[in-house]
C-alpha positions as a LaTeX table, in Angstrom:
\begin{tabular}{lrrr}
\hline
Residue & $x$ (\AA) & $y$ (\AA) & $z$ (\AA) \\
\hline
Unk1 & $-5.85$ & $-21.73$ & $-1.56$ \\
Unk2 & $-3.23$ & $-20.90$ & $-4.06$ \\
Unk3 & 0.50 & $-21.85$ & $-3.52$ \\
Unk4 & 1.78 & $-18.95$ & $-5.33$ \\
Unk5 & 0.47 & $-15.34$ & $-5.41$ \\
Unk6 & 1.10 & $-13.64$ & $-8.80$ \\
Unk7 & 1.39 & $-9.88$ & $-7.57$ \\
Unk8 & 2.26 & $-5.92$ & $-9.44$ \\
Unk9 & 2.96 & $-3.06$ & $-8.01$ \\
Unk10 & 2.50 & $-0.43$ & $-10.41$ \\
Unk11 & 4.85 & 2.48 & $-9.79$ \\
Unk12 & 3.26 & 5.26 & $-11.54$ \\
Unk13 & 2.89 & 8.74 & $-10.81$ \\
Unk14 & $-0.97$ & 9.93 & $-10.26$ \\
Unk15 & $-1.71$ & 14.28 & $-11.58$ \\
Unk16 & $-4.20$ & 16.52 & $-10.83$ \\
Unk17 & $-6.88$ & 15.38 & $-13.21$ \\
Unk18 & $-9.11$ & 12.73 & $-11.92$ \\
Unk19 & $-10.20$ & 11.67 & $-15.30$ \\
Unk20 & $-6.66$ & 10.89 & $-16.58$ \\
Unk21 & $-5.32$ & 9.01 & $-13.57$ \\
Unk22 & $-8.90$ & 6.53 & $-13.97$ \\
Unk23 & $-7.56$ & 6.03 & $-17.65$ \\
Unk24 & $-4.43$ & 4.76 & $-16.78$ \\
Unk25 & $-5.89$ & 1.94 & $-14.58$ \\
Unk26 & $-6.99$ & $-0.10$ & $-17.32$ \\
Unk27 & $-3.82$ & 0.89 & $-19.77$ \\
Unk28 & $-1.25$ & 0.03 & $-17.07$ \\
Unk29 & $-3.29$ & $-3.22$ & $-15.09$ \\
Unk30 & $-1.63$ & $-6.58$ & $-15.89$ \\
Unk31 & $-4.06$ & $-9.27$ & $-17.19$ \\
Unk32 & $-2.20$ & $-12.05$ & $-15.85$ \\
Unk33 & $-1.64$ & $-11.48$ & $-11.56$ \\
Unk34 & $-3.85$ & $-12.15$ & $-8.60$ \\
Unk35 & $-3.47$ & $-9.08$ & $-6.66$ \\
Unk36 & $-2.22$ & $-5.46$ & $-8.64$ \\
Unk37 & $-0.95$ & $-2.78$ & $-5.67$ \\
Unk38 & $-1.15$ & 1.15 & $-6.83$ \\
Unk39 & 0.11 & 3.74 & $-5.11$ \\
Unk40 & $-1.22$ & 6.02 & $-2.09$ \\
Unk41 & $-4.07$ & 8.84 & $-3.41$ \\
Unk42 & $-3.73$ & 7.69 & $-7.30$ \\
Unk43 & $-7.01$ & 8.89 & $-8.02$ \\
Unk44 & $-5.75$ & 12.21 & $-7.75$ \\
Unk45 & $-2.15$ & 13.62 & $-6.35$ \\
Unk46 & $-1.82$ & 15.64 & $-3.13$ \\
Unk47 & $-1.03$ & 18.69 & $-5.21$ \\
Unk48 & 1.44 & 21.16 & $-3.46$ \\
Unk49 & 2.04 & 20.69 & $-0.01$ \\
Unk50 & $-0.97$ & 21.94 & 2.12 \\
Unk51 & $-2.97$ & 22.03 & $-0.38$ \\
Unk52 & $-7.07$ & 21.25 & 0.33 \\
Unk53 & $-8.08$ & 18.41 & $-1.40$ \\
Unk54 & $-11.19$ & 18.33 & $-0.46$ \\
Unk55 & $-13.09$ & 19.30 & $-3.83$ \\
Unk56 & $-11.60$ & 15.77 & $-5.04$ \\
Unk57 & $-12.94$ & 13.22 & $-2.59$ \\
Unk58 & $-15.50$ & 10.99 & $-3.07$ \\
Unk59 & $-17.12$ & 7.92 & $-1.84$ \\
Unk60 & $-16.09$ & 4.28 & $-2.34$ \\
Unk61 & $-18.65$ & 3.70 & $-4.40$ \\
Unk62 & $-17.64$ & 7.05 & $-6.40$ \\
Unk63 & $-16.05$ & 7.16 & $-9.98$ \\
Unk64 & $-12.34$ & 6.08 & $-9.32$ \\
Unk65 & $-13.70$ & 2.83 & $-7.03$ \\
Unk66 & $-16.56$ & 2.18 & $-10.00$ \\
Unk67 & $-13.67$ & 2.36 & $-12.89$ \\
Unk68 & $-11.11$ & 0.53 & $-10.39$ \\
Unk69 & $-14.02$ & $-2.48$ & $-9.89$ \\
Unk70 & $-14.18$ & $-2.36$ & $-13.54$ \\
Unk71 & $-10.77$ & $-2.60$ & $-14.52$ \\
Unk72 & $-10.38$ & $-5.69$ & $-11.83$ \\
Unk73 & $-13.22$ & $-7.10$ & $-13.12$ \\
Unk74 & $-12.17$ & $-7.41$ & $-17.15$ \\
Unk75 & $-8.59$ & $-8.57$ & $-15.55$ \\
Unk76 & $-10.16$ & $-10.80$ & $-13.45$ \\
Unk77 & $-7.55$ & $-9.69$ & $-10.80$ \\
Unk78 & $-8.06$ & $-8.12$ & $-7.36$ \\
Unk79 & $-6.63$ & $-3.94$ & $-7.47$ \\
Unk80 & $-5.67$ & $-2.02$ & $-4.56$ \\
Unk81 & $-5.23$ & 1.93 & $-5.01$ \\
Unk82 & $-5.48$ & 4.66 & $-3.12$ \\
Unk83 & $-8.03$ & 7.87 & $-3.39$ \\
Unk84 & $-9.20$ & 10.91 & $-1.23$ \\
Unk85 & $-12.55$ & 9.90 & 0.48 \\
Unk86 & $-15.41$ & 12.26 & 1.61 \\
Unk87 & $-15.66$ & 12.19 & 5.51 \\
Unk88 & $-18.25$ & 13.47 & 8.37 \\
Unk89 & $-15.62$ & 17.05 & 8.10 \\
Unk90 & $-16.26$ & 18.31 & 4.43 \\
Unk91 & $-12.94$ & 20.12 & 4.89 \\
Unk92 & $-11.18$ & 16.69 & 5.62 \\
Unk93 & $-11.63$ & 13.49 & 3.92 \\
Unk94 & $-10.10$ & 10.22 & 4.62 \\
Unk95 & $-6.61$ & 9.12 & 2.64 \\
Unk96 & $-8.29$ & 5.73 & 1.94 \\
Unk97 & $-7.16$ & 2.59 & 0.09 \\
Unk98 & $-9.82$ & 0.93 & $-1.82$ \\
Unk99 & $-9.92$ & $-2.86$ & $-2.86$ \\
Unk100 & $-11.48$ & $-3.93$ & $-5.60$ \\
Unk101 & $-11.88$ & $-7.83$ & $-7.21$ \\
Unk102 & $-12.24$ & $-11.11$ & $-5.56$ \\
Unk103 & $-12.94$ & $-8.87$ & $-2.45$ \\
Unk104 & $-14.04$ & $-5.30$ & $-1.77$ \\
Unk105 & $-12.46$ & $-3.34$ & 1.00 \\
Unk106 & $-11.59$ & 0.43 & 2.21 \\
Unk107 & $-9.18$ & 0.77 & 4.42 \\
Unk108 & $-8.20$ & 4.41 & 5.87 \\
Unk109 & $-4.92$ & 5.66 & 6.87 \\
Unk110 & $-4.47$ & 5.43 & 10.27 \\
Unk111 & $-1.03$ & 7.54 & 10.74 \\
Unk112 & $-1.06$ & 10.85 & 8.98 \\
Unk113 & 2.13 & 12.03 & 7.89 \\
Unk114 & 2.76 & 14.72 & 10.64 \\
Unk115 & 6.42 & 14.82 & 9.68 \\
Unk116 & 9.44 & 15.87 & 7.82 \\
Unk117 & 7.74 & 19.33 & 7.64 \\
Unk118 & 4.70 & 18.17 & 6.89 \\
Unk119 & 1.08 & 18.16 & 8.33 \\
Unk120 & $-1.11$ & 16.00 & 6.71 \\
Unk121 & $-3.43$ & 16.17 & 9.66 \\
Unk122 & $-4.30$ & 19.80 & 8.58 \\
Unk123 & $-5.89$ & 18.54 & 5.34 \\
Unk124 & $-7.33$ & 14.71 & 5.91 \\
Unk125 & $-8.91$ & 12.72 & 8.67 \\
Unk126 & $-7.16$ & 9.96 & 10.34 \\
Unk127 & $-9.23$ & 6.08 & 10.10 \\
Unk128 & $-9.98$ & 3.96 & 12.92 \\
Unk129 & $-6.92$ & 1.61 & 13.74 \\
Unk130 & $-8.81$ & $-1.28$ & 13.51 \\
Unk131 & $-6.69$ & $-3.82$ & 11.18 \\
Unk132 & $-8.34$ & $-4.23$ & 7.80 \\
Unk133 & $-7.33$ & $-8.02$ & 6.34 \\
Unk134 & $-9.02$ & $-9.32$ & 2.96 \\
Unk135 & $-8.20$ & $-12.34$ & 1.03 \\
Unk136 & $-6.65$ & $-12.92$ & $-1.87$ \\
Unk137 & $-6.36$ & $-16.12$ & $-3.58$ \\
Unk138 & $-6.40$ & $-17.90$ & $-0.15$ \\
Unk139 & $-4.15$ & $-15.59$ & 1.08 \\
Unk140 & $-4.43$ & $-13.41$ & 4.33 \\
Unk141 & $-3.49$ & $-9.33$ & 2.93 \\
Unk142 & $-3.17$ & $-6.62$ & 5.20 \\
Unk143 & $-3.46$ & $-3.30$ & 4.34 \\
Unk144 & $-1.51$ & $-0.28$ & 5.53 \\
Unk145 & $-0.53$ & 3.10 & 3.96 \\
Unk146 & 2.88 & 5.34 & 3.46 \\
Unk147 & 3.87 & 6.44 & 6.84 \\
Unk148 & 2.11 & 3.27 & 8.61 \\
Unk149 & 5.11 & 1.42 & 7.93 \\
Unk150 & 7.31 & 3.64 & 10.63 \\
Unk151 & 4.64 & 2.36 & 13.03 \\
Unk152 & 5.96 & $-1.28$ & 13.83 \\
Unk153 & 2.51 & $-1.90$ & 16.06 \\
Unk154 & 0.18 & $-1.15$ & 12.92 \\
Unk155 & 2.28 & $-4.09$ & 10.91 \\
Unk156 & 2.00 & $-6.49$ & 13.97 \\
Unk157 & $-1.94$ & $-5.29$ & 14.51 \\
Unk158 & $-2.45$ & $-6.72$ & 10.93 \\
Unk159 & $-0.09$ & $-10.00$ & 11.47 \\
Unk160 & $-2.04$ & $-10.86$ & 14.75 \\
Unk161 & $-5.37$ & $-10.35$ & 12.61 \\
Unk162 & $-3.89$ & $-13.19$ & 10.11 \\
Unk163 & $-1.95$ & $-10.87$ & 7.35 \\
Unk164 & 0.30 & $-13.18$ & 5.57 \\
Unk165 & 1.38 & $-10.03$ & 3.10 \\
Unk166 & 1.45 & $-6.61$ & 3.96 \\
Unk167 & 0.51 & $-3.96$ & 0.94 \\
Unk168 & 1.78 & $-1.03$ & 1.78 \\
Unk169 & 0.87 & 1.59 & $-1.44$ \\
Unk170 & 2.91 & 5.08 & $-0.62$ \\
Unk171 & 3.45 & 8.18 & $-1.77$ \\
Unk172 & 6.65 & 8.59 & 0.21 \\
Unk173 & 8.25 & 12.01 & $-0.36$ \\
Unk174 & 11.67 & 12.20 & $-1.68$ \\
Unk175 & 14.51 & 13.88 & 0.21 \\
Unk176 & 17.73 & 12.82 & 2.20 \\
Unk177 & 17.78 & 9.07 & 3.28 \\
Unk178 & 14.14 & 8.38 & 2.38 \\
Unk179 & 15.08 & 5.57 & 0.27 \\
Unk180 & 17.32 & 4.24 & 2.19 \\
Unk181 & 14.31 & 4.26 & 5.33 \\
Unk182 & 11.75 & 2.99 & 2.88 \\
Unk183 & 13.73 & 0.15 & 2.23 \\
Unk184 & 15.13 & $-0.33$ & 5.99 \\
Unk185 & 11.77 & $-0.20$ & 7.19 \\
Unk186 & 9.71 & $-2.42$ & 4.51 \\
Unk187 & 12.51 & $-5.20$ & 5.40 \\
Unk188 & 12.11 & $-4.53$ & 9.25 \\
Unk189 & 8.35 & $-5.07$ & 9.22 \\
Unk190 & 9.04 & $-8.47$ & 7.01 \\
Unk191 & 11.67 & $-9.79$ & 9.28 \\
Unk192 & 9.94 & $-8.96$ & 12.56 \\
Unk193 & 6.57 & $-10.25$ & 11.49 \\
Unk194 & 7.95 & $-13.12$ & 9.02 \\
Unk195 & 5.61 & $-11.60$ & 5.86 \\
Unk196 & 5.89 & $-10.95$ & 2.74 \\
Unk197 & 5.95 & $-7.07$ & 2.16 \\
Unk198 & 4.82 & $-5.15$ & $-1.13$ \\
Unk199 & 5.46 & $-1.15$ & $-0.97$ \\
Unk200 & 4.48 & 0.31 & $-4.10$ \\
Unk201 & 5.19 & 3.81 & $-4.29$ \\
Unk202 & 5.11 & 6.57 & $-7.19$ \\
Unk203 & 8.20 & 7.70 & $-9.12$ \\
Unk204 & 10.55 & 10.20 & $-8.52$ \\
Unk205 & 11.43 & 13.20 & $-8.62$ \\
Unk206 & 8.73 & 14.17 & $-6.23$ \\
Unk207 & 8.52 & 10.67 & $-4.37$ \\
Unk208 & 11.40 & 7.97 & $-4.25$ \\
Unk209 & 10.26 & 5.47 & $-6.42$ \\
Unk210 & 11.54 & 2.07 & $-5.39$ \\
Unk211 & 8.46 & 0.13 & $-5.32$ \\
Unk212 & 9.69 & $-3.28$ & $-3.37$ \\
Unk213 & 8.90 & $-6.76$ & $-2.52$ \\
Unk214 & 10.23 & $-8.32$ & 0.61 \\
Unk215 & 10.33 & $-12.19$ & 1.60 \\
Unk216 & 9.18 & $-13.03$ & 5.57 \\
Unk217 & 13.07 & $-13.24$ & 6.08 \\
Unk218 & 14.02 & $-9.93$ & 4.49 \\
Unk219 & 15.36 & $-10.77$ & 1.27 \\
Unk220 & 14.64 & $-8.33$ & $-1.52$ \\
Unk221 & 12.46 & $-10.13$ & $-4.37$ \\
Unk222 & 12.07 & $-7.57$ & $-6.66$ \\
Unk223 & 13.31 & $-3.56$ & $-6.24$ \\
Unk224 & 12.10 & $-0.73$ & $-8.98$ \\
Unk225 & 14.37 & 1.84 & $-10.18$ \\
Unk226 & 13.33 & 5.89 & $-9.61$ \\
Unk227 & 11.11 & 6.17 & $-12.90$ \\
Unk228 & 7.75 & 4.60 & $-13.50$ \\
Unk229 & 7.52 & 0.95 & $-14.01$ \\
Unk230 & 5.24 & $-1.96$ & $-13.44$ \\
Unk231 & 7.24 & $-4.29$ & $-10.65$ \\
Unk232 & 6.15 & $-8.32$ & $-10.64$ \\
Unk233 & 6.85 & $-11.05$ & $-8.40$ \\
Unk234 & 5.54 & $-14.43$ & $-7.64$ \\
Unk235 & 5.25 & $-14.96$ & $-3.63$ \\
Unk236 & 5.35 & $-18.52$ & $-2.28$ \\
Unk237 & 3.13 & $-20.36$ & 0.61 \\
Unk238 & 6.38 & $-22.19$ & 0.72 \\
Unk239 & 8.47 & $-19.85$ & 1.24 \\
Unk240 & 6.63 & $-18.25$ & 3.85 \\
Unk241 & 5.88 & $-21.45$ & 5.97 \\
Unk242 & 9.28 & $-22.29$ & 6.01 \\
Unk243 & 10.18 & $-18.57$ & 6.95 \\
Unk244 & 7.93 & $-19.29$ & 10.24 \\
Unk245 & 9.26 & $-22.72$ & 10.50 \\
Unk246 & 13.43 & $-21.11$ & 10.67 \\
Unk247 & 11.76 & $-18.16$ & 12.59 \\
Unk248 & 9.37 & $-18.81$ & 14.66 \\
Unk249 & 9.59 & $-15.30$ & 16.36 \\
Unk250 & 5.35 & $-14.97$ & 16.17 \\
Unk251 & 5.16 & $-18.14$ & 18.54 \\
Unk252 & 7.79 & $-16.72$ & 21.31 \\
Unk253 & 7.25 & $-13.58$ & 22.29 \\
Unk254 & 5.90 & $-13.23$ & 25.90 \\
Unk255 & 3.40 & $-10.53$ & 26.09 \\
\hline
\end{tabular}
């Protein structure tokens, strides 16, 4: 069990060829980190809104997770990123996160992003809401995506299945107040659940940018600008014990 978690969230912005957006996994992957978040459906973008992306899913064990197992394999790091996954509906895959590294994982979006104007239930499947928690270095990481965090039940589904760190990769649209809830919400699930949080998102000026890493008390680590960037931070065991320690909010409640 390691003491410190070396973590990136890569704020990048995925495009509509496949091929390119594999590339950029190993030229934008840091060498040196224990866990490396990418954004929601990198392996190819969502295109216009409503658009069918069904010619681009694929399997977990299809090209993007192969190159993505690749690239975490020659950086000896653990990579989570998100693709478009073929389902039992050919019309409608799965908006899945894949893990690849020390552990291999798929987790599918739960909470489709039915909202703002937009119906992502049209065009993808929603997962099973059973919590998906791998480990990293020793420590407990669960998994949600984009419009999960505005559901404070999926964080504390994860937290009572052990998550120590919620990854959160996003693709979270840009309009009026969106960062301002991205951030409000990323430090409401780390207070109420005393966790670290890491929200990577892609850049603006279609999404918001401002990939972020929370402490389990709500203090911002480390905040990205609007434009692409590669976001570090080093999370600490201590740090979170004594957060549960100050707060033991997890041990009180009364069901």
């Amino acid at each position: 069990m390691s003491d410190v978690l070396r973590t990136a969230l890569v704020q990048e912005a995925s495009g509509l060829d496949p091929a390119a957006n594999r590339a950029r996994l190993a030229e934008l992957t840091p060498s040196d980190t224990d866990l490396v978040v990418w954004p929601e459906a990198f392996a190819r973008d969502f295109g216009e809104a409503g658009s069918d992306v069904s010619a681009y899913a694929e399997p977990v064990t299809g090209e993007f997770a192969t190159e993505l197992g690749r690239v975490a394999d020659e950086c000896r790091t653990t990579l989570v990123a998100g693709q478009f996954e073929t389902s039992a509906d050919p019309a409608r895959p799965f908006n899945t996160l894949v893990v690849r590294g020390a552990t291999t994982a798929a987790y599918r979006k739960v909470h489709l992003y039915d909202s703002f104007g937009y119906r992502e239930s049209d065009r993808l499947l929603a997962g099973d809401p059973a919590p998906v928690v791998v480990t990293v270095a020793g420590w407990a990481v669960g998994l949600m995506t984009c419009y999960d965090l505005r559901f404070p039940e999926m964080a504390r589904l994860l937290v009572d299945a052990g998550a120590e760190v919620l990854v959160v990769p996003a693709a979270w649209v840009a309009g009026p107040r969106k960062v301002d809830h991205w951030r409000t919400l990323a430090r409401a699930r780390a207070i109420e659940n005393t966790t670290y949080v890491l929200a990577a998102g892609q850049p603006a000026p279609r999404y918001t940018g401002h990939s972020i890493v929370v402490d389990p008390l709500g203090g911002v680590v480390a905040e990205a600008g609007d434009d692409a960037e590669v976001l570090r931070a080093d999370l600490s065991r201590e740090v979170l014990d004594e957060a549960r320690r100050t707060n033991p909010s997890l041990r009180n409640r009364r069901l």
